[in-house]
Amino acid sequence: MRKPCIAANWKMYKTMGETEAFLKAFIPAVSSVGDVDIVVAPPFTSLYTASQLLKGTNIKLSAQNVYYEAEGAYTGEVSTKMILDIGCTHVIIGHSERRQYFGETDEILNKKAKAAKAAGLSVIFCIGESLEERNTGKTFDIIKREIEGGLKDIDSDNLVIAYEPIWAIGTGITATPEQAQEAHAYVRDMLRNLYANKADEIRILYGGSIKPENIKEIMSKPDVDGGLVGGASLKADSFEKIVKFNK
Ligand code: PEP
């Protein structure tokens, strides 16, 4: 049985004060949740604030990005050691916004995932097709390319996959549960090729306009093991409802 995982991706939202206000409301609201792994990914500048507040709670801390070199003259970058030091257990790698706006290729993402895993971080590795790719029948080709390229020579320990169709991210258009299941089943098959039986232990999260109103239906599908949530994770009461989807 895979334990569901629900992760908040705050993107470039929330100052330290806003992070504190969110967590002071959210931590007590979900303290009794034991059947779901809860992860929060604030921007770098709020990680320290969050890490202090999350000590001793049931909520894990994630970075939204990391660089693959250990240290050096890489202005503006942050290493695995730094995010571990600040209290992160997870890192999101390969979000479509990183691919689209910051030119991150499968090769770069593979290096990042390797560095993160070697440092002992859990990797939430994102994949997903654009609307044009879906409409021209390329969904599975894209998923295949992103998995084969991004996960090359990477073992399955502490690996989480997030299937996020780009056309559903921040658009209010959610994939239907059937579309999500179809893609997740394909991802699971690919993971079986790479990891044999261990593929059944890997959580595959769905991401794309998850809301309190649609999470339960999406989570009812057999290969959907959780969610990566953007917009609806920014308000504590909304994210609480998502985390408590099975209550
Ligand atoms: C995301 O950024 O990973 C995401 C899924 O965003 P949203 O929930 O806002 O679509």
JSON list of C-alpha atoms in Angstrom, two decimals, residues 101-189:
[
{"chain": "A", "resi": 101, "resn": "TYR", "atom": "CA", "xyz": [11.18, 29.65, -18.19]},
{"chain": "A", "resi": 102, "resn": "PHE", "atom": "CA", "xyz": [14.65, 28.60, -17.06]},
{"chain": "A", "resi": 103, "resn": "GLY", "atom": "CA", "xyz": [15.60, 26.25, -19.87]},
{"chain": "A", "resi": 104, "resn": "GLU", "atom": "CA", "xyz": [16.09, 23.18, -17.71]},
{"chain": "A", "resi": 105, "resn": "THR", "atom": "CA", "xyz": [16.61, 20.18, -19.96]},
{"chain": "A", "resi": 106, "resn": "ASP", "atom": "CA", "xyz": [16.23, 16.48, -19.21]},
{"chain": "A", "resi": 107, "resn": "GLU", "atom": "CA", "xyz": [20.02, 16.33, -18.91]},
{"chain": "A", "resi": 108, "resn": "ILE", "atom": "CA", "xyz": [20.23, 19.16, -16.37]},
{"chain": "A", "resi": 109, "resn": "LEU", "atom": "CA", "xyz": [17.32, 17.73, -14.40]},
{"chain": "A", "resi": 110, "resn": "ASN", "atom": "CA", "xyz": [18.96, 14.33, -14.36]},
{"chain": "A", "resi": 111, "resn": "LYS", "atom": "CA", "xyz": [22.08, 15.91, -12.83]},
{"chain": "A", "resi": 112, "resn": "LYS", "atom": "CA", "xyz": [19.96, 17.71, -10.25]},
{"chain": "A", "resi": 113, "resn": "ALA", "atom": "CA", "xyz": [18.03, 14.57, -9.33]},
{"chain": "A", "resi": 114, "resn": "LYS", "atom": "CA", "xyz": [21.28, 12.59, -9.02]},
{"chain": "A", "resi": 115, "resn": "ALA", "atom": "CA", "xyz": [22.86, 15.22, -6.75]},
{"chain": "A", "resi": 116, "resn": "ALA", "atom": "CA", "xyz": [19.74, 15.45, -4.60]},
{"chain": "A", "resi": 117, "resn": "LYS", "atom": "CA", "xyz": [19.43, 11.68, -4.20]},
{"chain": "A", "resi": 118, "resn": "ALA", "atom": "CA", "xyz": [23.12, 11.34, -3.41]},
{"chain": "A", "resi": 119, "resn": "ALA", "atom": "CA", "xyz": [22.66, 13.92, -0.65]},
{"chain": "A", "resi": 120, "resn": "GLY", "atom": "CA", "xyz": [19.80, 11.90, 0.84]},
{"chain": "A", "resi": 121, "resn": "LEU", "atom": "CA", "xyz": [16.96, 14.16, -0.24]},
{"chain": "A", "resi": 122, "resn": "SER", "atom": "CA", "xyz": [13.62, 12.81, -1.42]},
{"chain": "A", "resi": 123, "resn": "VAL", "atom": "CA", "xyz": [13.06, 13.96, -4.98]},
{"chain": "A", "resi": 124, "resn": "ILE", "atom": "CA", "xyz": [9.65, 14.99, -6.30]},
{"chain": "A", "resi": 125, "resn": "PHE", "atom": "CA", "xyz": [10.35, 14.68, -10.00]},
{"chain": "A", "resi": 126, "resn": "CYS", "atom": "CA", "xyz": [7.85, 16.47, -12.27]},
{"chain": "A", "resi": 127, "resn": "ILE", "atom": "CA", "xyz": [6.84, 15.45, -15.77]},
{"chain": "A", "resi": 128, "resn": "GLY", "atom": "CA", "xyz": [3.97, 16.34, -18.08]},
{"chain": "A", "resi": 129, "resn": "GLU", "atom": "CA", "xyz": [2.93, 17.37, -21.57]},
{"chain": "A", "resi": 130, "resn": "SER", "atom": "CA", "xyz": [1.75, 20.69, -23.01]},
{"chain": "A", "resi": 131, "resn": "LEU", "atom": "CA", "xyz": [-1.69, 21.14, -24.54]},
{"chain": "A", "resi": 132, "resn": "GLU", "atom": "CA", "xyz": [-0.25, 21.07, -28.04]},
{"chain": "A", "resi": 133, "resn": "GLU", "atom": "CA", "xyz": [1.59, 17.86, -27.28]},
{"chain": "A", "resi": 134, "resn": "ARG", "atom": "CA", "xyz": [-1.61, 16.30, -25.93]},
{"chain": "A", "resi": 135, "resn": "ASN", "atom": "CA", "xyz": [-3.66, 17.47, -28.89]},
{"chain": "A", "resi": 136, "resn": "THR", "atom": "CA", "xyz": [-1.17, 16.02, -31.34]},
{"chain": "A", "resi": 137, "resn": "GLY", "atom": "CA", "xyz": [-1.09, 12.65, -29.61]},
{"chain": "A", "resi": 138, "resn": "LYS", "atom": "CA", "xyz": [2.38, 13.04, -28.10]},
{"chain": "A", "resi": 139, "resn": "THR", "atom": "CA", "xyz": [1.51, 12.73, -24.40]},
{"chain": "A", "resi": 140, "resn": "PHE", "atom": "CA", "xyz": [3.07, 9.31, -23.91]},
{"chain": "A", "resi": 141, "resn": "ASP", "atom": "CA", "xyz": [6.15, 10.19, -25.99]},
{"chain": "A", "resi": 142, "resn": "ILE", "atom": "CA", "xyz": [6.80, 13.22, -23.79]},
{"chain": "A", "resi": 143, "resn": "ILE", "atom": "CA", "xyz": [6.31, 11.27, -20.57]},
{"chain": "A", "resi": 144, "resn": "LYS", "atom": "CA", "xyz": [8.65, 8.56, -21.88]},
{"chain": "A", "resi": 145, "resn": "ARG", "atom": "CA", "xyz": [11.34, 11.06, -22.87]},
{"chain": "A", "resi": 146, "resn": "GLU", "atom": "CA", "xyz": [11.13, 12.94, -19.57]},
{"chain": "A", "resi": 147, "resn": "ILE", "atom": "CA", "xyz": [11.32, 9.76, -17.50]},
{"chain": "A", "resi": 148, "resn": "GLU", "atom": "CA", "xyz": [14.07, 8.11, -19.52]},
{"chain": "A", "resi": 149, "resn": "GLY", "atom": "CA", "xyz": [16.15, 11.28, -19.65]},
{"chain": "A", "resi": 150, "resn": "GLY", "atom": "CA", "xyz": [15.45, 12.64, -16.19]},
{"chain": "A", "resi": 151, "resn": "LEU", "atom": "CA", "xyz": [15.70, 9.40, -14.24]},
{"chain": "A", "resi": 152, "resn": "LYS", "atom": "CA", "xyz": [18.66, 7.88, -16.07]},
{"chain": "A", "resi": 153, "resn": "ASP", "atom": "CA", "xyz": [20.84, 5.95, -13.58]},
{"chain": "A", "resi": 154, "resn": "ILE", "atom": "CA", "xyz": [18.71, 7.00, -10.65]},
{"chain": "A", "resi": 155, "resn": "ASP", "atom": "CA", "xyz": [17.43, 4.45, -8.15]},
{"chain": "A", "resi": 156, "resn": "SER", "atom": "CA", "xyz": [13.90, 4.39, -6.82]},
{"chain": "A", "resi": 157, "resn": "ASP", "atom": "CA", "xyz": [14.62, 5.10, -3.14]},
{"chain": "A", "resi": 158, "resn": "ASN", "atom": "CA", "xyz": [12.88, 8.25, -1.91]},
{"chain": "A", "resi": 159, "resn": "LEU", "atom": "CA", "xyz": [11.69, 9.00, -5.40]},
{"chain": "A", "resi": 160, "resn": "VAL", "atom": "CA", "xyz": [8.28, 10.54, -5.98]},
{"chain": "A", "resi": 161, "resn": "ILE", "atom": "CA", "xyz": [6.94, 11.33, -9.44]},
{"chain": "A", "resi": 162, "resn": "ALA", "atom": "CA", "xyz": [4.53, 14.20, -10.08]},
{"chain": "A", "resi": 163, "resn": "TYR", "atom": "CA", "xyz": [2.55, 13.98, -13.31]},
{"chain": "A", "resi": 164, "resn": "GLU", "atom": "CA", "xyz": [1.54, 17.55, -14.06]},
{"chain": "A", "resi": 165, "resn": "PRO", "atom": "CA", "xyz": [-0.02, 18.18, -17.46]},
{"chain": "A", "resi": 166, "resn": "ILE", "atom": "CA", "xyz": [1.10, 21.71, -18.29]},
{"chain": "A", "resi": 167, "resn": "TRP", "atom": "CA", "xyz": [-2.35, 22.63, -19.61]},
{"chain": "A", "resi": 168, "resn": "ALA", "atom": "CA", "xyz": [-3.81, 21.96, -16.15]},
{"chain": "A", "resi": 169, "resn": "ILE", "atom": "CA", "xyz": [-1.27, 23.94, -14.10]},
{"chain": "A", "resi": 170, "resn": "GLY", "atom": "CA", "xyz": [-2.72, 27.17, -12.79]},
{"chain": "A", "resi": 171, "resn": "THR", "atom": "CA", "xyz": [-5.42, 27.16, -15.46]},
{"chain": "A", "resi": 172, "resn": "GLY", "atom": "CA", "xyz": [-8.39, 25.95, -13.45]},
{"chain": "A", "resi": 173, "resn": "ILE", "atom": "CA", "xyz": [-8.68, 23.06, -15.93]},
{"chain": "A", "resi": 174, "resn": "THR", "atom": "CA", "xyz": [-8.13, 19.81, -14.09]},
{"chain": "A", "resi": 175, "resn": "ALA", "atom": "CA", "xyz": [-7.40, 16.58, -15.91]},
{"chain": "A", "resi": 176, "resn": "THR", "atom": "CA", "xyz": [-10.34, 14.25, -15.54]},
{"chain": "A", "resi": 177, "resn": "PRO", "atom": "CA", "xyz": [-9.69, 11.42, -13.09]},
{"chain": "A", "resi": 178, "resn": "GLU", "atom": "CA", "xyz": [-9.66, 9.10, -16.13]},
{"chain": "A", "resi": 179, "resn": "GLN", "atom": "CA", "xyz": [-7.04, 11.21, -17.95]},
{"chain": "A", "resi": 180, "resn": "ALA", "atom": "CA", "xyz": [-4.92, 11.28, -14.80]},
{"chain": "A", "resi": 181, "resn": "GLN", "atom": "CA", "xyz": [-5.24, 7.53, -14.29]},
{"chain": "A", "resi": 182, "resn": "GLU", "atom": "CA", "xyz": [-4.37, 6.82, -17.93]},
{"chain": "A", "resi": 183, "resn": "ALA", "atom": "CA", "xyz": [-1.17, 8.86, -17.68]},
{"chain": "A", "resi": 184, "resn": "HIS", "atom": "CA", "xyz": [-0.28, 7.50, -14.23]},
{"chain": "A", "resi": 185, "resn": "ALA", "atom": "CA", "xyz": [-0.74, 3.92, -15.41]},
{"chain": "A", "resi": 186, "resn": "TYR", "atom": "CA", "xyz": [1.61, 4.66, -18.29]},
{"chain": "A", "resi": 187, "resn": "VAL", "atom": "CA", "xyz": [4.14, 6.18, -15.86]},
{"chain": "A", "resi": 188, "resn": "ARG", "atom": "CA", "xyz": [3.81, 3.12, -13.61]},
{"chain": "A", "resi": 189, "resn": "ASP", "atom": "CA", "xyz": [4.55, 0.84, -16.58]}
]
